[in-house]
């Protein structure tokens, strides 16, 4: 499984914020979670499971995909199913627990045999992706460290059961 992004500093600031950014009127420490999720940091993202590319160089806002992946962990834990969807189109990646594995299907370009991955490995990949994403963003934009959205994101991907799964069968 591979979930990764490629930083693209030219896509850090959404087009609706360019003038305000250039004028020094954007304070990343206090922007709303919604603004951060939909108007900033549109980086190429790859999401590949057993050789099937569910996303390849897609450019969702990084903070939005981090929140969406984090919520997928919560949904898998509580209901045994989750969707990773995208505001900008109708594409959906569907996750379903099958025993201790996650089965991945999608609304477009679905593989003939849906790949599966151990749920704990998926959770670890999501947590690593979010940690790497937050570290990259804070390194390039230190004011983000003060934004409550990052605390919300950390809480979303925390492992409530410690090293245990807590996922439904």
Tab-separated table of C-alpha atoms in Angstrom:
chain	number	residue	atom	x	y	z
A	1	UNK	CA	0.000	0.000	0.000
A	2	UNK	CA	1.222	3.453	-0.815
A	3	UNK	CA	-0.359	6.733	0.252
A	4	UNK	CA	1.908	9.649	-0.533
A	5	UNK	CA	1.931	13.244	-1.710
A	6	UNK	CA	4.405	15.435	-3.539
A	7	UNK	CA	4.737	18.980	-2.174
A	8	UNK	CA	4.105	21.659	-4.783
A	9	UNK	CA	4.778	25.078	-3.300
A	10	UNK	CA	3.199	26.719	-6.354
A	11	UNK	CA	-0.136	25.228	-5.218
A	12	UNK	CA	0.083	26.213	-1.549
A	13	UNK	CA	-2.340	29.108	-1.832
A	14	UNK	CA	-5.690	28.765	-3.582
A	15	UNK	CA	-6.500	31.165	-6.383
A	16	UNK	CA	-9.150	32.937	-4.299
A	17	UNK	CA	-6.514	33.873	-1.722
A	18	UNK	CA	-3.602	34.942	-3.967
A	19	UNK	CA	-4.039	38.701	-3.598
A	20	UNK	CA	-4.679	38.533	0.132
A	21	UNK	CA	-1.639	36.233	0.523
A	22	UNK	CA	0.598	38.583	-1.444
A	23	UNK	CA	-0.644	41.509	0.651
A	24	UNK	CA	0.144	39.617	3.871
A	25	UNK	CA	-3.496	39.388	4.945
A	26	UNK	CA	-3.718	35.585	5.234
A	27	UNK	CA	-2.935	34.245	8.683
A	28	UNK	CA	-2.685	30.460	8.459
A	29	UNK	CA	-2.810	30.236	12.256
A	30	UNK	CA	-6.436	31.387	12.369
A	31	UNK	CA	-7.971	30.273	9.071
A	32	UNK	CA	-10.996	28.050	9.465
A	33	UNK	CA	-10.706	24.311	8.990
A	34	UNK	CA	-13.044	24.642	6.007
A	35	UNK	CA	-10.811	27.213	4.303
A	36	UNK	CA	-7.727	25.079	4.914
A	37	UNK	CA	-9.482	21.968	3.621
A	38	UNK	CA	-10.705	23.464	0.372
A	39	UNK	CA	-8.494	26.395	-0.642
A	40	UNK	CA	-4.886	25.492	0.135
A	41	UNK	CA	-2.104	22.973	-0.523
A	42	UNK	CA	-3.351	21.204	-3.666
A	43	UNK	CA	-0.603	18.609	-3.980
A	44	UNK	CA	-0.351	15.518	-6.172
A	45	UNK	CA	-1.495	12.495	-4.155
A	46	UNK	CA	-1.053	8.798	-4.921
A	47	UNK	CA	-3.189	6.115	-3.280
A	48	UNK	CA	-2.196	2.640	-4.459
A	49	UNK	CA	-3.316	-0.715	-3.050
A	50	UNK	CA	-1.760	-3.937	-4.374
A	51	UNK	CA	-0.753	-2.251	-7.603
A	52	UNK	CA	-4.152	-0.646	-8.271
A	53	UNK	CA	-3.909	3.148	-8.402
A	54	UNK	CA	-7.064	4.555	-6.845
A	55	UNK	CA	-5.418	7.987	-7.075
A	56	UNK	CA	-2.408	8.846	-9.147
A	57	UNK	CA	-1.136	12.409	-9.086
A	58	UNK	CA	-4.666	13.618	-8.220
A	59	UNK	CA	-4.497	17.120	-6.748
A	60	UNK	CA	-6.930	17.276	-3.833
A	61	UNK	CA	-6.189	19.806	-1.129
A	62	UNK	CA	-3.778	17.972	1.172
A	63	UNK	CA	-5.535	18.937	4.391
A	64	UNK	CA	-8.855	17.741	2.980
A	65	UNK	CA	-7.508	14.329	1.972
A	66	UNK	CA	-5.847	13.999	5.396
A	67	UNK	CA	-9.193	14.688	7.111
A	68	UNK	CA	-11.017	12.336	4.749
A	69	UNK	CA	-8.550	9.508	5.367
A	70	UNK	CA	-8.728	10.138	9.116
A	71	UNK	CA	-12.512	9.951	9.024
A	72	UNK	CA	-12.254	6.688	7.102
A	73	UNK	CA	-10.465	5.205	10.128
A	74	UNK	CA	-13.279	6.334	12.419
A	75	UNK	CA	-15.960	4.961	10.082
A	76	UNK	CA	-14.195	1.624	9.732
A	77	UNK	CA	-13.945	1.456	13.516
A	78	UNK	CA	-17.585	2.339	14.144
A	79	UNK	CA	-19.471	0.810	11.190
A	80	UNK	CA	-17.012	-1.387	9.311
A	81	UNK	CA	-17.301	0.700	6.149
A	82	UNK	CA	-16.084	4.059	4.875
A	83	UNK	CA	-16.035	6.236	1.773
A	84	UNK	CA	-13.256	8.466	0.554
A	85	UNK	CA	-14.960	10.993	-1.659
A	86	UNK	CA	-14.008	14.211	-3.361
A	87	UNK	CA	-15.900	17.478	-3.430
A	88	UNK	CA	-14.633	18.386	-6.879
A	89	UNK	CA	-15.999	15.237	-8.620
A	90	UNK	CA	-18.116	12.114	-8.189
A	91	UNK	CA	-15.247	9.689	-7.646
A	92	UNK	CA	-15.580	7.574	-4.489
A	93	UNK	CA	-13.203	5.017	-3.016
A	94	UNK	CA	-15.187	2.574	-0.880
A	95	UNK	CA	-13.685	0.670	2.041
A	96	UNK	CA	-15.298	-2.357	3.658
A	97	UNK	CA	-13.977	-4.466	6.512
A	98	UNK	CA	-13.781	-8.151	5.677
A	99	UNK	CA	-12.462	-9.885	8.774
A	100	UNK	CA	-9.241	-8.098	9.674
A	101	UNK	CA	-8.730	-6.710	6.162
A	102	UNK	CA	-10.035	-3.674	4.294
A	103	UNK	CA	-11.468	-4.281	0.819
A	104	UNK	CA	-11.067	-1.341	-1.564
A	105	UNK	CA	-13.462	-0.647	-4.444
A	106	UNK	CA	-14.227	2.511	-6.369
A	107	UNK	CA	-16.957	4.182	-8.349
A	108	UNK	CA	-14.704	4.513	-11.450
A	109	UNK	CA	-11.925	2.338	-12.797
A	110	UNK	CA	-12.718	-0.398	-10.276
A	111	UNK	CA	-10.336	-3.354	-10.357
A	112	UNK	CA	-11.822	-6.727	-11.410
A	113	UNK	CA	-10.680	-8.236	-8.115
A	114	UNK	CA	-10.895	-5.655	-5.323
A	115	UNK	CA	-7.596	-5.417	-3.475
A	116	UNK	CA	-7.531	-5.969	0.263
A	117	UNK	CA	-5.080	-4.830	2.886
A	118	UNK	CA	-4.766	-5.570	6.619
A	119	UNK	CA	-6.789	-2.967	8.526
A	120	UNK	CA	-3.931	-2.262	10.939
A	121	UNK	CA	-1.555	-1.651	8.025
A	122	UNK	CA	-4.096	0.685	6.413
A	123	UNK	CA	-4.476	2.587	9.701
A	124	UNK	CA	-0.681	2.830	10.036
A	125	UNK	CA	-0.384	4.103	6.438
A	126	UNK	CA	-3.050	6.760	7.051
A	127	UNK	CA	-1.401	7.887	10.287
A	128	UNK	CA	2.017	8.075	8.606
A	129	UNK	CA	0.553	10.035	5.672
A	130	UNK	CA	-1.119	12.537	8.009
A	131	UNK	CA	1.997	12.914	10.186
A	132	UNK	CA	4.201	13.464	7.128
A	133	UNK	CA	1.702	15.915	5.636
A	134	UNK	CA	1.417	17.963	8.815
A	135	UNK	CA	5.204	18.022	9.295
A	136	UNK	CA	5.742	19.209	5.720
A	137	UNK	CA	3.095	21.915	5.958
A	138	UNK	CA	4.320	23.214	9.328
A	139	UNK	CA	7.936	23.196	8.144
A	140	UNK	CA	7.013	25.331	5.130
A	141	UNK	CA	4.387	27.426	6.946
A	142	UNK	CA	5.204	27.565	10.700
A	143	UNK	CA	2.042	29.569	11.488
A	144	UNK	CA	0.007	26.432	10.746
A	145	UNK	CA	1.343	24.867	13.937
A	146	UNK	CA	-0.956	27.231	15.848
A	147	UNK	CA	-4.071	26.423	13.843
A	148	UNK	CA	-6.648	24.345	15.798
A	149	UNK	CA	-7.397	22.366	12.624
A	150	UNK	CA	-4.124	20.488	13.090
A	151	UNK	CA	-5.098	19.514	16.638
A	152	UNK	CA	-8.437	18.302	15.280
A	153	UNK	CA	-6.618	16.281	12.636
A	154	UNK	CA	-4.224	14.748	15.200
A	155	UNK	CA	-7.190	13.700	17.352
A	156	UNK	CA	-8.951	12.235	14.332
A	157	UNK	CA	-6.096	9.851	13.515
A	158	UNK	CA	-5.110	8.984	17.069
A	159	UNK	CA	-5.318	5.302	17.931
A	160	UNK	CA	-7.950	5.129	20.705
A	161	UNK	CA	-7.105	1.512	21.467
A	162	UNK	CA	-3.348	2.034	21.714
A	163	UNK	CA	-1.843	-0.724	19.635
A	164	UNK	CA	-5.117	-2.681	19.480
A	165	UNK	CA	-7.464	-2.570	16.537
A	166	UNK	CA	-10.892	-1.585	17.839
A	167	UNK	CA	-12.218	-2.252	14.321
A	168	UNK	CA	-15.496	-4.026	13.708
A	169	UNK	CA	-15.603	-7.407	12.025
